[in-house]
Short mmCIF file of C-alpha atoms in Angstrom, two decimals:
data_model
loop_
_atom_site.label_atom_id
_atom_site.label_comp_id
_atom_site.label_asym_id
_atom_site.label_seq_id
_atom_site.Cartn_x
_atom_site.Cartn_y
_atom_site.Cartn_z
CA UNK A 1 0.00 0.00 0.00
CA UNK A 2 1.25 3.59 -0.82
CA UNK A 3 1.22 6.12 2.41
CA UNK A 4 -1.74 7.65 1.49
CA UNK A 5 -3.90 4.38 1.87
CA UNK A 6 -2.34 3.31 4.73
CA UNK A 7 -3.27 6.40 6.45
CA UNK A 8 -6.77 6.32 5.36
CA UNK A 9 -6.88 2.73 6.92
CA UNK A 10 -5.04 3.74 10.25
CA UNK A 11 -7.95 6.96 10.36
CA UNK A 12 -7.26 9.21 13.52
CA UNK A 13 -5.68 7.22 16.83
CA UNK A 14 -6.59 8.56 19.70
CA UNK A 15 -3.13 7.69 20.84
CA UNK A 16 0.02 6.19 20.27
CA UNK A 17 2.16 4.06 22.07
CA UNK A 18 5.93 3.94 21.21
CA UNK A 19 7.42 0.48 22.67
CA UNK A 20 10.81 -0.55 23.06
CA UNK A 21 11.95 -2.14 19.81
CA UNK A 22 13.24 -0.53 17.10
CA UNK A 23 12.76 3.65 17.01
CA UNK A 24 10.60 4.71 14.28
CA UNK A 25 12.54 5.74 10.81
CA UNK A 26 10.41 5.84 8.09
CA UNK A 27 7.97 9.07 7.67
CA UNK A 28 4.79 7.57 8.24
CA UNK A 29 5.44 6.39 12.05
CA UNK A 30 7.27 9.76 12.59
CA UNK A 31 4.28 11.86 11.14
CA UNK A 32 1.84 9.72 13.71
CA UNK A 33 4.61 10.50 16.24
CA UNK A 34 4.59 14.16 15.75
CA UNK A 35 0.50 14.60 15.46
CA UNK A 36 -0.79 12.35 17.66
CA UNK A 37 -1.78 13.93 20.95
CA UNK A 38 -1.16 11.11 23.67
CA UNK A 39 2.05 9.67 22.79
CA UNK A 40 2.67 6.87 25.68
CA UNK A 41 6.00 5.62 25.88
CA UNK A 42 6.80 1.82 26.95
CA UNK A 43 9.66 2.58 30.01
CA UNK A 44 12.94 2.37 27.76
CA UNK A 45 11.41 3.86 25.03
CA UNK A 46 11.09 7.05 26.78
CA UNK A 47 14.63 7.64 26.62
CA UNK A 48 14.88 7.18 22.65
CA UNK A 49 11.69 9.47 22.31
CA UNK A 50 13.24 12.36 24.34
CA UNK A 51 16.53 11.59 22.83
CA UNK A 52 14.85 12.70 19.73
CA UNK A 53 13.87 15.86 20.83
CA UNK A 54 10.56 14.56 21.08
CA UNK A 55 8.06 15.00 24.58
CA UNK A 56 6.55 11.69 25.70
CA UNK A 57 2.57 12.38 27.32
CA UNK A 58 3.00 9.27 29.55
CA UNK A 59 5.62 7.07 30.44
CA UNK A 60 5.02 2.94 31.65
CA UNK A 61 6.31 0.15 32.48
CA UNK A 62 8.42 -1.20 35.33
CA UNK A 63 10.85 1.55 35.58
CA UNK A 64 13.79 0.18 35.23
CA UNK A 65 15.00 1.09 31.86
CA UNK A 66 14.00 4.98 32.13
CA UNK A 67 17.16 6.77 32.60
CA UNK A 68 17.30 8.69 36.31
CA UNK A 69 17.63 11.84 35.05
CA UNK A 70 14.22 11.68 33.09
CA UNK A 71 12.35 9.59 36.05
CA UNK A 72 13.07 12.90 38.11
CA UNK A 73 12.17 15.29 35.11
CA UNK A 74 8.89 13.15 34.13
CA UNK A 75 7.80 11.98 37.69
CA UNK A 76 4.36 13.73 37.09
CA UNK A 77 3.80 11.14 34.03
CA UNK A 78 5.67 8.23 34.90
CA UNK A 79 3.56 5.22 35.71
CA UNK A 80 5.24 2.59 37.37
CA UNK A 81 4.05 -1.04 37.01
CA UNK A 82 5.83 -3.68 39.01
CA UNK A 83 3.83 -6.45 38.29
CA UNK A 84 5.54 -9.28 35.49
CA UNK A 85 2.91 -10.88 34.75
CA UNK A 86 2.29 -8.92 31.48
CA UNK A 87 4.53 -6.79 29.45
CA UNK A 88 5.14 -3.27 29.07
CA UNK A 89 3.01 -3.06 26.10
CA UNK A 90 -0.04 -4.50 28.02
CA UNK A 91 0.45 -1.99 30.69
CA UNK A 92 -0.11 0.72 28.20
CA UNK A 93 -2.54 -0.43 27.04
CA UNK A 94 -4.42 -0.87 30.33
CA UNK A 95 -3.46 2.37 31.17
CA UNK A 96 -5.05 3.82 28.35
CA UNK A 97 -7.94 1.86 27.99
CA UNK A 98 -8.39 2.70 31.76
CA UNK A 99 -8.38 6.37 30.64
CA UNK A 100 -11.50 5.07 28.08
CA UNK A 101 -8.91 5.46 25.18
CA UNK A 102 -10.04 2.46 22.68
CA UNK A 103 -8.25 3.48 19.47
CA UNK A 104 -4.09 2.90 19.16
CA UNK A 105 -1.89 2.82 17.10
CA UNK A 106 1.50 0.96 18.28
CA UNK A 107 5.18 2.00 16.92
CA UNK A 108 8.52 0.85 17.82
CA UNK A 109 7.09 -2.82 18.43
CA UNK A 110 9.24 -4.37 16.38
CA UNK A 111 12.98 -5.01 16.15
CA UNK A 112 16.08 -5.87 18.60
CA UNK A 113 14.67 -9.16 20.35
CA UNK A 114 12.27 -11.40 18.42
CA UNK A 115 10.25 -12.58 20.93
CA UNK A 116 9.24 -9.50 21.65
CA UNK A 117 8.73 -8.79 18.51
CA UNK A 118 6.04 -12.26 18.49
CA UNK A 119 4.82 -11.43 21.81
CA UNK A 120 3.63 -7.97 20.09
CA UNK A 121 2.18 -9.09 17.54
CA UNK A 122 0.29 -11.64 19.01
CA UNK A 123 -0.83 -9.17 21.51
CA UNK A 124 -3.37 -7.28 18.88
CA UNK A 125 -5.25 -9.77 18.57
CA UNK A 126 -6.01 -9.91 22.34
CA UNK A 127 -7.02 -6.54 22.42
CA UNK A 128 -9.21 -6.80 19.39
CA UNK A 129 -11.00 -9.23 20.78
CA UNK A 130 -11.83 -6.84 23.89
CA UNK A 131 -12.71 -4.61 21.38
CA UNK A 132 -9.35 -2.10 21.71
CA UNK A 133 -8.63 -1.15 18.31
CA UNK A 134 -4.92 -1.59 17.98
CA UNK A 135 -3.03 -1.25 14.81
CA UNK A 136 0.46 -2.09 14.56
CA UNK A 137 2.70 0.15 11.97
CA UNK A 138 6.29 -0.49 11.83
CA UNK A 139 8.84 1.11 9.19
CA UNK A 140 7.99 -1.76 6.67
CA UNK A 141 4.31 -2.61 7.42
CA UNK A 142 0.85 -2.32 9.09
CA UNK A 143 -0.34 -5.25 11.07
CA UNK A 144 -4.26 -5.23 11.32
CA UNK A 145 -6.53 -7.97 13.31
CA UNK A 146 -9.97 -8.69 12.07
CA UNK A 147 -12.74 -11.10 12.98
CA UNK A 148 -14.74 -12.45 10.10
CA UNK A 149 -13.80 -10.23 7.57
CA UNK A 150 -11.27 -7.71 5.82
CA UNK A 151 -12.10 -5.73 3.18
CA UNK A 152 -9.77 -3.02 1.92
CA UNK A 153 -8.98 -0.92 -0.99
CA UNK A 154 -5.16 -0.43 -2.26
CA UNK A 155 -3.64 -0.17 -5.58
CA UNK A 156 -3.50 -3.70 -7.31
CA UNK A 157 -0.29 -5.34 -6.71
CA UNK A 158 0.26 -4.34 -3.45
CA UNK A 159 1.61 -6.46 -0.82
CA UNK A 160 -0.29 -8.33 1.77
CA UNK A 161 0.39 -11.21 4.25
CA UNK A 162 -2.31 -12.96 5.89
CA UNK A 163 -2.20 -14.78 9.63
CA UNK A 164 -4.53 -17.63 10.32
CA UNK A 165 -5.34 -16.96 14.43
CA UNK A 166 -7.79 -19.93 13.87
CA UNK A 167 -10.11 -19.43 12.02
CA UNK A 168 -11.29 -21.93 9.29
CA UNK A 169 -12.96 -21.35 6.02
CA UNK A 170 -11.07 -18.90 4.76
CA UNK A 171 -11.48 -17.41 1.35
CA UNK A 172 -10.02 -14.26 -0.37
CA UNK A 173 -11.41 -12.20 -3.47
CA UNK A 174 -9.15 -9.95 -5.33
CA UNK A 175 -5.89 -11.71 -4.15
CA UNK A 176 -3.35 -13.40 -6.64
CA UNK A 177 -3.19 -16.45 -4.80
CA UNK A 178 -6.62 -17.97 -3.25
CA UNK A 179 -6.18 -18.30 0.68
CA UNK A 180 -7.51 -21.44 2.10
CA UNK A 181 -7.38 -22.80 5.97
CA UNK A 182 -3.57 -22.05 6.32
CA UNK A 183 -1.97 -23.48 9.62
CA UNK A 184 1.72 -22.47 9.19
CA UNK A 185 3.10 -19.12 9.26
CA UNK A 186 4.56 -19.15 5.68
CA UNK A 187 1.41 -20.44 4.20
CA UNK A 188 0.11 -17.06 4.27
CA UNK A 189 2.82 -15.04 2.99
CA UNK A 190 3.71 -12.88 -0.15
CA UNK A 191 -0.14 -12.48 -1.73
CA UNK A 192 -0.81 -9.17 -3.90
CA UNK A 193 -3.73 -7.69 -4.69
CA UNK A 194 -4.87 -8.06 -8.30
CA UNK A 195 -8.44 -5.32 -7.61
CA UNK A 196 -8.64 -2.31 -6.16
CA UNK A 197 -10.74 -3.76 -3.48
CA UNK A 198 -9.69 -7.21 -1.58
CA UNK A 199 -11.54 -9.47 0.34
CA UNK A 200 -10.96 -12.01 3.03
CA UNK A 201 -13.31 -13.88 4.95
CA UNK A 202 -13.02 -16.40 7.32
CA UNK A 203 -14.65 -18.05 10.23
CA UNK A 204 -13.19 -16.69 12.77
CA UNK A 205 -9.75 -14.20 13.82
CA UNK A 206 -7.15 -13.31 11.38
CA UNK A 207 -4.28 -10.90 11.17
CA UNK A 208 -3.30 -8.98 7.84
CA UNK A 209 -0.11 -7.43 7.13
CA UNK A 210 -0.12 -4.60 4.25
CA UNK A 211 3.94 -3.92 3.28
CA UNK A 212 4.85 -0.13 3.05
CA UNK A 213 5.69 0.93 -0.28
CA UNK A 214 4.75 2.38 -3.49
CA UNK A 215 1.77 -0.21 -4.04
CA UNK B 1 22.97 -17.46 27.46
CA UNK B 2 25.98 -16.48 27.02
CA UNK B 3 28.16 -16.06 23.78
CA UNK B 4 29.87 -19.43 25.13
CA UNK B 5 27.07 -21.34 25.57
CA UNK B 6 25.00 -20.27 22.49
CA UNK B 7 28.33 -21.84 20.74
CA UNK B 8 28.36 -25.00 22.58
CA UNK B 9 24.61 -25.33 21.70
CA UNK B 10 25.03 -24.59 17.42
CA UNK B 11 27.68 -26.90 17.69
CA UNK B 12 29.52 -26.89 13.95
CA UNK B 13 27.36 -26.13 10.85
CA UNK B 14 27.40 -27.56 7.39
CA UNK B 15 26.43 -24.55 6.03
CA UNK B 16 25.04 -20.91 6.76
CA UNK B 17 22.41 -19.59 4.86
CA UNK B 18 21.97 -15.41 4.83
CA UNK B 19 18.45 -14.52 4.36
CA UNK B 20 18.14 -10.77 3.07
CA UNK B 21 16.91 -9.26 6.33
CA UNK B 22 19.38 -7.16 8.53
CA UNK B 23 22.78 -8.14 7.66
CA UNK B 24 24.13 -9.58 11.35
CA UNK B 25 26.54 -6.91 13.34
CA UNK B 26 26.78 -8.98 16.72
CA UNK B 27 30.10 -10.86 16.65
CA UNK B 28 28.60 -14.17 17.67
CA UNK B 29 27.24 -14.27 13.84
CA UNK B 30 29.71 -12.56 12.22
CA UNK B 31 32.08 -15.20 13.81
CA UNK B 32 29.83 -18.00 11.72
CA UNK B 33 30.15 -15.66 8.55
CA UNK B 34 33.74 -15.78 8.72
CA UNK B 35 34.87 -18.74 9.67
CA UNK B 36 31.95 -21.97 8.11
CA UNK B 37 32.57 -22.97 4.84
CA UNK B 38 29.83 -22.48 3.01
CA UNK B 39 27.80 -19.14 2.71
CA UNK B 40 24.61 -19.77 0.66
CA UNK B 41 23.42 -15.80 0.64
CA UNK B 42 19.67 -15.46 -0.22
CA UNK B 43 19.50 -13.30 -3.73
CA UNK B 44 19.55 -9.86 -2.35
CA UNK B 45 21.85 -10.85 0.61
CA UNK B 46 24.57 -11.49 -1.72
CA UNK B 47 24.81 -7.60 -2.36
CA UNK B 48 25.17 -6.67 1.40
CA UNK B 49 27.77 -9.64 1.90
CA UNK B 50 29.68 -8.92 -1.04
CA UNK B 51 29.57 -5.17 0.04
CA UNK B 52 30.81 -6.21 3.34
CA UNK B 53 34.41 -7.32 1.67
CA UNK B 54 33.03 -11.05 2.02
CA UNK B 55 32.79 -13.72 -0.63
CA UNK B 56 29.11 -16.21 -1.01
CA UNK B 57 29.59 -19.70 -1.80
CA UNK B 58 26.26 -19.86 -3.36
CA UNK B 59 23.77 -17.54 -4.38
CA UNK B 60 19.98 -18.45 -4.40
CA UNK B 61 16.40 -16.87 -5.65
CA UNK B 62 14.72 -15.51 -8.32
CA UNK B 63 17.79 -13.74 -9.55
CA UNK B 64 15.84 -10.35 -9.18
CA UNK B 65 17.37 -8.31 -6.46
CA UNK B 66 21.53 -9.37 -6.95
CA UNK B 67 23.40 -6.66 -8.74
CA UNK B 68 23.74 -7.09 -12.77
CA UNK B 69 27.63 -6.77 -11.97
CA UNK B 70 27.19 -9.11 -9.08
CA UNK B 71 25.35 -11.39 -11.48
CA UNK B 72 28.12 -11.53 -14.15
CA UNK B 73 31.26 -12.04 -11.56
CA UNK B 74 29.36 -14.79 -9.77
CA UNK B 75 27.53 -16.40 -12.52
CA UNK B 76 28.82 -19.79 -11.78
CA UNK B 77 27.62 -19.64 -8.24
CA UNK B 78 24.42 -18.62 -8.87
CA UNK B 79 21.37 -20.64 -8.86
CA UNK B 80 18.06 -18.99 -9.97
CA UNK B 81 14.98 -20.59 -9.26
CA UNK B 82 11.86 -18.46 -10.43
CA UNK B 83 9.02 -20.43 -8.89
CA UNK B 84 6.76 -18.47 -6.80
CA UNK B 85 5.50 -21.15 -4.67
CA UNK B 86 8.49 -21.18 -1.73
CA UNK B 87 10.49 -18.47 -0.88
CA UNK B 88 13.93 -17.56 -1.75
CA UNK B 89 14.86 -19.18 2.19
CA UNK B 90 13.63 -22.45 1.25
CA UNK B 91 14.77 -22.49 -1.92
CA UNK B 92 18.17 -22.34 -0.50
CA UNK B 93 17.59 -24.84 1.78
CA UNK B 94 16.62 -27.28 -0.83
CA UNK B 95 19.20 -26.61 -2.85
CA UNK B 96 21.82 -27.28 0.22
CA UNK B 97 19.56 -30.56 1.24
CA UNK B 98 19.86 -31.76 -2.29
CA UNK B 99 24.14 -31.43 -1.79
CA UNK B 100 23.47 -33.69 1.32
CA UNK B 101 23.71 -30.71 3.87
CA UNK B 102 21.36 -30.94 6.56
CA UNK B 103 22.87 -29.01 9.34
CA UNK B 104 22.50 -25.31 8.51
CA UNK B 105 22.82 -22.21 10.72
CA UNK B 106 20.27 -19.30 9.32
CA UNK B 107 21.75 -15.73 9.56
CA UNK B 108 19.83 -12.26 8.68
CA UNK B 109 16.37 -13.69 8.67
CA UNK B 110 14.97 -11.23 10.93
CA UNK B 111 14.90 -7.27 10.74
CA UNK B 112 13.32 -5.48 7.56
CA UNK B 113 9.39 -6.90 6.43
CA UNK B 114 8.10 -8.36 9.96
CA UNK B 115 5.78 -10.94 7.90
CA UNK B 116 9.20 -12.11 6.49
CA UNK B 117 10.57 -12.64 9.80
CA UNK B 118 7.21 -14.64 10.34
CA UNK B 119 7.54 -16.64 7.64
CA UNK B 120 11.29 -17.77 8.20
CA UNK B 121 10.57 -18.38 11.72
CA UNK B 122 7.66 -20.91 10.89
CA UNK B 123 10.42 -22.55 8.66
CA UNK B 124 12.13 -23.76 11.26
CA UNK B 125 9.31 -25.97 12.14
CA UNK B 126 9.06 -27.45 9.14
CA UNK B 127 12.25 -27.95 7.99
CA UNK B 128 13.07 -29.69 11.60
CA UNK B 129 9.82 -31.77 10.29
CA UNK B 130 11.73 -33.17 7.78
CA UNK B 131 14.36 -33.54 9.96
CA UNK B 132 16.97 -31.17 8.59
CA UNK B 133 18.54 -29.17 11.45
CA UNK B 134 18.14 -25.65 10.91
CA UNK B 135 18.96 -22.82 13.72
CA UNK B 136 18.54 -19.64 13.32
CA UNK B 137 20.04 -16.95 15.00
CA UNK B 138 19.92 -12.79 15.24
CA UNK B 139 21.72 -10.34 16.54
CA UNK B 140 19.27 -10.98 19.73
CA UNK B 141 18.59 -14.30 20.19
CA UNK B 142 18.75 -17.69 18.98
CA UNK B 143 15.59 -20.22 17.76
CA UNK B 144 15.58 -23.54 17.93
CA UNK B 145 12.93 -26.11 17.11
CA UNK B 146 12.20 -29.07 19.51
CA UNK B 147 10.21 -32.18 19.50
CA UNK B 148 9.07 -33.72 22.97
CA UNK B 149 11.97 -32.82 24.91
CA UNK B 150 14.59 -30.25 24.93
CA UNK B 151 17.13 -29.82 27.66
CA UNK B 152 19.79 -27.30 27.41
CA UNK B 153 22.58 -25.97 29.78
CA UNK B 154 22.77 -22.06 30.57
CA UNK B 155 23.76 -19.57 33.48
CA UNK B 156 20.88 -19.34 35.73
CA UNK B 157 19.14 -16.11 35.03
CA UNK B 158 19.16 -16.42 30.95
CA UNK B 159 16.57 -15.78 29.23
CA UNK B 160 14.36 -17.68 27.44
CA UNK B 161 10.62 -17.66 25.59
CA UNK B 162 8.99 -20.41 24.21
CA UNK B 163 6.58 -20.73 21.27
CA UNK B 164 4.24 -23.84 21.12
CA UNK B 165 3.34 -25.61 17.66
CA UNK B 166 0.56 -27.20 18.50
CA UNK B 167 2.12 -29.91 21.58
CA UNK B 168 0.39 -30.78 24.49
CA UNK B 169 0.90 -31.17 28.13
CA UNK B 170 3.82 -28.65 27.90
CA UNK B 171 5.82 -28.99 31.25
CA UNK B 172 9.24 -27.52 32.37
CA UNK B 173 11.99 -27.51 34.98
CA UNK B 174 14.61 -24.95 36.08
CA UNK B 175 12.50 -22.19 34.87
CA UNK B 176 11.20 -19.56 36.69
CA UNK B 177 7.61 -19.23 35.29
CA UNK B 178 6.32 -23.15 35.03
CA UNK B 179 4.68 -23.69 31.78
CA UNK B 180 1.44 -24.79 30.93
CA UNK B 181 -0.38 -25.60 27.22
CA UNK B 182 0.29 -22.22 25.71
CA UNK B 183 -2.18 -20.80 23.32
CA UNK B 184 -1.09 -17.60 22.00
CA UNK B 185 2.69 -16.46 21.09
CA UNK B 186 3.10 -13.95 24.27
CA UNK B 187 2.49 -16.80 26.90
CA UNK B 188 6.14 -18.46 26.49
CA UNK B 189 7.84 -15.21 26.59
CA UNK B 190 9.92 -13.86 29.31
CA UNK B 191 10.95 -16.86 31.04
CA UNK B 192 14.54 -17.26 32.78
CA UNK B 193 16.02 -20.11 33.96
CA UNK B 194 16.20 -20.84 37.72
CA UNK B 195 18.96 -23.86 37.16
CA UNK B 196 21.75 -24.62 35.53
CA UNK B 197 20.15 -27.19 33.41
CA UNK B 198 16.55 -26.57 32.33
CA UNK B 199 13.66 -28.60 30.42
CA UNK B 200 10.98 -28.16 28.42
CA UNK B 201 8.76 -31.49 27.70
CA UNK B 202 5.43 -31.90 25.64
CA UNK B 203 3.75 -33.74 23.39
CA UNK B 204 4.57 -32.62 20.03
CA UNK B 205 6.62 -29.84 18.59
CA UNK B 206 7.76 -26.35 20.06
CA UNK B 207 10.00 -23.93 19.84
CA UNK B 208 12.75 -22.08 21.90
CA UNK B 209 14.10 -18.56 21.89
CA UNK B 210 17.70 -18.09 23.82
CA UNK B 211 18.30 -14.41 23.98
CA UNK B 212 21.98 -13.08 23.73
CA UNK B 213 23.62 -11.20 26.47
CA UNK B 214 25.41 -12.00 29.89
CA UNK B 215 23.34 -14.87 30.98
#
């Protein structure tokens, strides 16, 4: 998808949270960075996001990895979270949902450790089946969890992955290759669109994955 | 784990394949770059090797993304394979499997298009199906498939997440977090170990993440 459709997917977040992976680069995280009101920073991520010149709105997570000279400067927004029996990421969330914020888009969730990186991922479909709308845009893609069905407009030949998250019956219209029930990561992998508008339906939860990029 | 240990546990590859993701910077990969004989680079990973001041053994994929001077010097290393049906990491695993190589460290997998890193990550499963011995590992971490058992040595306090394809009864020892029949990809994550020597047994086929770093 080119920049402009992604952004008309993504619509208006009522916040943004920045986690710990890799720092935004590309210009469409970076705009979201810079007009987004709430921007809440997972702990360690603070540090990159002031680093950049950049103000975080909130800052979570166990406190460890925010430098001391920013816990002191940032007390009045820093939200400590001891617990380990969820992630940083999950505490943001919380924290904003808590705050009735129900529309998110995530950035810097990717990169440096991979399990992270899975953990993540794998986390948007929790929240979308609480009904949080969280969107995942990285520098190279937008993750997207649906229920059912995903239907979307981009110019043909754009990229698209598709993640089974169980559900069966799975069909796709205006895809190059046909989905079926995939149950392997890979299966899903390296579609395009061949019509303006694309289709897949399914019984059930699936993630979709639209590459950055001039289509 | 430690650098030390992570060695211990890849043992002595046949063969490293280089995907086209991030090309590796931690020295625990570059020293498998440098020093096993074989390099099969992925199409477009042949550029950033060769740009590196390093030499492929092979080079694999649709041809597309190496260099046109790249293409003439290594012409007689170069196998193109246009099918669309794999991708350009499995068709360098066949292509090693059908020279009788069957113990392959994967390098530069991750980093770049995060349904990429999916995909490659899923591999693992299947190729240790088929029971070729594939590891792959980051500048982060290290993944390695497991049937049924897997017992590995490690300084207490390393870390380690766990990713469950499809087993049963999943139980462990010498972690800190006991495990239990995990259903979604951000259950296994964050374990350490609480022993020298740890377990993980099930039913069926998981696998393991060993992050990099002191422990």
């Amino acid at each position: 998808m080119n920049n402009a459709h992604i952004r008309r997917f993504i619509g208006t977040p009522e916040a943004v949270i920045l986690a710990d992976g890799d720092y935004p680069q590309h210009p469409l995280p970076l705009h979201y960075l810079d007009s987004v009101p709430v921007i809440a920073c997972c702990d360690g991520a603070a540090n990159a996001h002031i680093a950049k010149g950049r103000r975080p709105s909130l800052i979570i997570g166990d406190g460890d990895s925010v430098l001391p000279e920013h816990r002191a400067a940032y007390a009045d927004i820093l939200y400590i979270e001891r617990e380990q029996e969820s992630n940083d990421l999950s505490k943001a969330v919380a924290l904003l949902v808590s705050r009735n914020i129900r529309n998110i888009l995530i950035l810097g969730a990717t990169g440096k450790r991979e399990d992270h990186t899975l953990a993540n991922i794998s986390l948007l479909m929790n929240y979308h089946r609480r009904q949080i709308r969280t969107l995942m845009l990285t520098d190279y893609g937008l993750f997207a969890p649906f229920s059912n069905i995903a239907r979307w407009q981009s110019p043909v030949g754009s990229r698209v992955s598709v993640f089974n998250f169980g559900a069966k019956n799975l069909v796709s219209r205006g895809l190059e290759y046909p989905l079926y029930d995939l149950e392997e990561w890979w299966q899903g992998t390296l579609n395009t669109t061949s019509a303006p508008e694309a289709e897949v339906s399914a019984d059930g939860d699936f993630l979709l994955y639209f590459a950055l990029g001039g289509r």
